[in-house]
Coordinates of C-alpha atoms in Angstrom, one line a residue:
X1367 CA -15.0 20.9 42.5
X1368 CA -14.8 18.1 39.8
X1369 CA -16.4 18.5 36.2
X1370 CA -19.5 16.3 36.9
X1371 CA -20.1 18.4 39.7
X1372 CA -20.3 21.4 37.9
X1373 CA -21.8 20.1 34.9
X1374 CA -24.7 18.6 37.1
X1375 CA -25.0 22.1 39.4
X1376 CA -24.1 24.4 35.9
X1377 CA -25.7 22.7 33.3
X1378 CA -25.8 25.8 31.1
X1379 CA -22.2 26.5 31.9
X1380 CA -21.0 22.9 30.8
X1381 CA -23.2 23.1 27.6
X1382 CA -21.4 26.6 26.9
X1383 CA -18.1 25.6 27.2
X1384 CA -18.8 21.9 24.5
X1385 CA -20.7 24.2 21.9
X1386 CA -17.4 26.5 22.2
X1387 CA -14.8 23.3 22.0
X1388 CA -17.2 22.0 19.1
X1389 CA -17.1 25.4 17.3
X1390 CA -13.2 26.4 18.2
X1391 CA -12.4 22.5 16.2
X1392 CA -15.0 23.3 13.2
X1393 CA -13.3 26.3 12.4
X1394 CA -9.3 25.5 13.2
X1395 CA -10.3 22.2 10.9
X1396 CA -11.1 24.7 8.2
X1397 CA -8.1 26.0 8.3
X1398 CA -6.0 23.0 8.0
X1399 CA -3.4 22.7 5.3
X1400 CA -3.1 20.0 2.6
X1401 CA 0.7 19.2 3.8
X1402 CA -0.7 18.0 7.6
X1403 CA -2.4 15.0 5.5
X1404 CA 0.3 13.3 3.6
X1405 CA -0.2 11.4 0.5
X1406 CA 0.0 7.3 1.4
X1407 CA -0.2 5.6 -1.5
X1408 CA 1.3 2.1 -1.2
X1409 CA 3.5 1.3 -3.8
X1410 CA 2.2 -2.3 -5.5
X1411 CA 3.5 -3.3 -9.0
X1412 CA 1.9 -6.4 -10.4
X1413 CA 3.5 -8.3 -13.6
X1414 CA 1.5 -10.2 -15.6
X1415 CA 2.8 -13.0 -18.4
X1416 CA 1.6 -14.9 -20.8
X1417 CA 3.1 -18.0 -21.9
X1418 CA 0.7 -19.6 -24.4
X1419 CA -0.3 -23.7 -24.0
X1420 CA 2.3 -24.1 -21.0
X1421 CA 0.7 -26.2 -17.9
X1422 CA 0.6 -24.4 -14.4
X1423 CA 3.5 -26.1 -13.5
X1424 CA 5.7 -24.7 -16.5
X1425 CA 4.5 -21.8 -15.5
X1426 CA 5.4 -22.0 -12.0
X1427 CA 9.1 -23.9 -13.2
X1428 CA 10.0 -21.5 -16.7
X1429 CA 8.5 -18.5 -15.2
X1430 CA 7.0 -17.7 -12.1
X1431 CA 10.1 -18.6 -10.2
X1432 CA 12.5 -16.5 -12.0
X1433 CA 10.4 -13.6 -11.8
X1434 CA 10.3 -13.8 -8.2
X1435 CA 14.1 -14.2 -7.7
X1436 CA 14.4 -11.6 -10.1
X1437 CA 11.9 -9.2 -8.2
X1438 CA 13.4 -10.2 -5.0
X1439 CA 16.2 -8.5 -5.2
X1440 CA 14.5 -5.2 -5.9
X1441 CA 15.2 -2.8 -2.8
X1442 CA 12.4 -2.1 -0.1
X1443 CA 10.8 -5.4 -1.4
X1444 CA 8.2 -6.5 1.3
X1445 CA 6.0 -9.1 -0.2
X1446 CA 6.1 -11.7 -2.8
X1447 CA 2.5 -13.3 -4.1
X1448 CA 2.7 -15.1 -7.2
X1449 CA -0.7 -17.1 -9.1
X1450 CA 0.3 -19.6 -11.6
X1451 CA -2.4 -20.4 -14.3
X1452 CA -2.5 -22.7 -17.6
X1453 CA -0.7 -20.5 -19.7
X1454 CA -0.7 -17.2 -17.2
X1455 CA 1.4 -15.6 -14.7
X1456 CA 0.8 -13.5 -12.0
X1457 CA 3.4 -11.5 -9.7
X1458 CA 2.1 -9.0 -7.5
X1459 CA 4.8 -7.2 -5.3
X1460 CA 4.0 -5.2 -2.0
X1461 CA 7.2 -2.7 -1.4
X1462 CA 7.9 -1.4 2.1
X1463 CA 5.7 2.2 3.0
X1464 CA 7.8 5.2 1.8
X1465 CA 9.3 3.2 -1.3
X1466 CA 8.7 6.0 -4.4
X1467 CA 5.9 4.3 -6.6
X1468 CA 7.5 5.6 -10.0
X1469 CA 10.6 4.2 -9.0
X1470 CA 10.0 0.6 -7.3
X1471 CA 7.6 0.0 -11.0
X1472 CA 11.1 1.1 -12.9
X1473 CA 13.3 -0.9 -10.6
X1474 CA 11.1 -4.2 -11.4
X1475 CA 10.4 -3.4 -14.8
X1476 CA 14.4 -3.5 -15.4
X1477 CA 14.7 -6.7 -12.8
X1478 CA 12.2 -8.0 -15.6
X1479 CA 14.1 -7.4 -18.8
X1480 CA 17.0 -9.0 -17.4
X1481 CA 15.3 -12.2 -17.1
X1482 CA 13.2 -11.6 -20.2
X1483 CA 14.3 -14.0 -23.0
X1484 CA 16.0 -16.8 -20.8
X1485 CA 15.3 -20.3 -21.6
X1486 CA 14.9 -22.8 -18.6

């Protein structure tokens, strides 16, 4: 016998044994521990600079640029967006899923003072 044959000739049966699966789940999810659901945050740093009265494309020459080369070479780097603005700068950095959070913000943040107070 196949289960729509039994379900059709044993409905009662069939309904039995889904209330049981349904209730055997609702209570084993219950029971479920915080370390079977991981935390996933993405680790994004985004660096923002102002450069008063500079064009967007002094921006994008003086600034922008050597941000990026310096971010670059951050490890577990895995995308590089960049907005330049009249007078603003934008660098938003996706790192690679397992990269610590604390530590990809520190690694750019001293990739940053290292280019911090070069002149073009």
């Amino acid at each position: 016998m196949s289960l729509p044959e039994i379900s059709i000739k044993r409905p009662v049966f069939a309904t039995v044994v889904l209330v049981a699966l349904v209730l055997l789940g609702a209570v084993n999810y219950g029971k479920m521990s915080v370390d079977e659901m991981p935390d996933t945050a993405l680790p994004y740093v985004s660096v923002s600079i102002t450069y008063e009265g500079a064009q967007p494309d002094q921006v994008e020459s003086q600034v922008t640029r050597k941000v990026e080369e310096a971010v670059g070479e951050a490890r577990g780097v895995k995308h590089i967006e960049s907005i330049s603005k009249e007078g603003e700068s934008e660098v938003n950095v996706e790192f690679n899923f397992g990269v610590d959070p604390a530590g990809a913000a520190q690694e750019v943040r001293d990739k940053i003072s290292g280019v911090r107070g070069r002149t073009a």
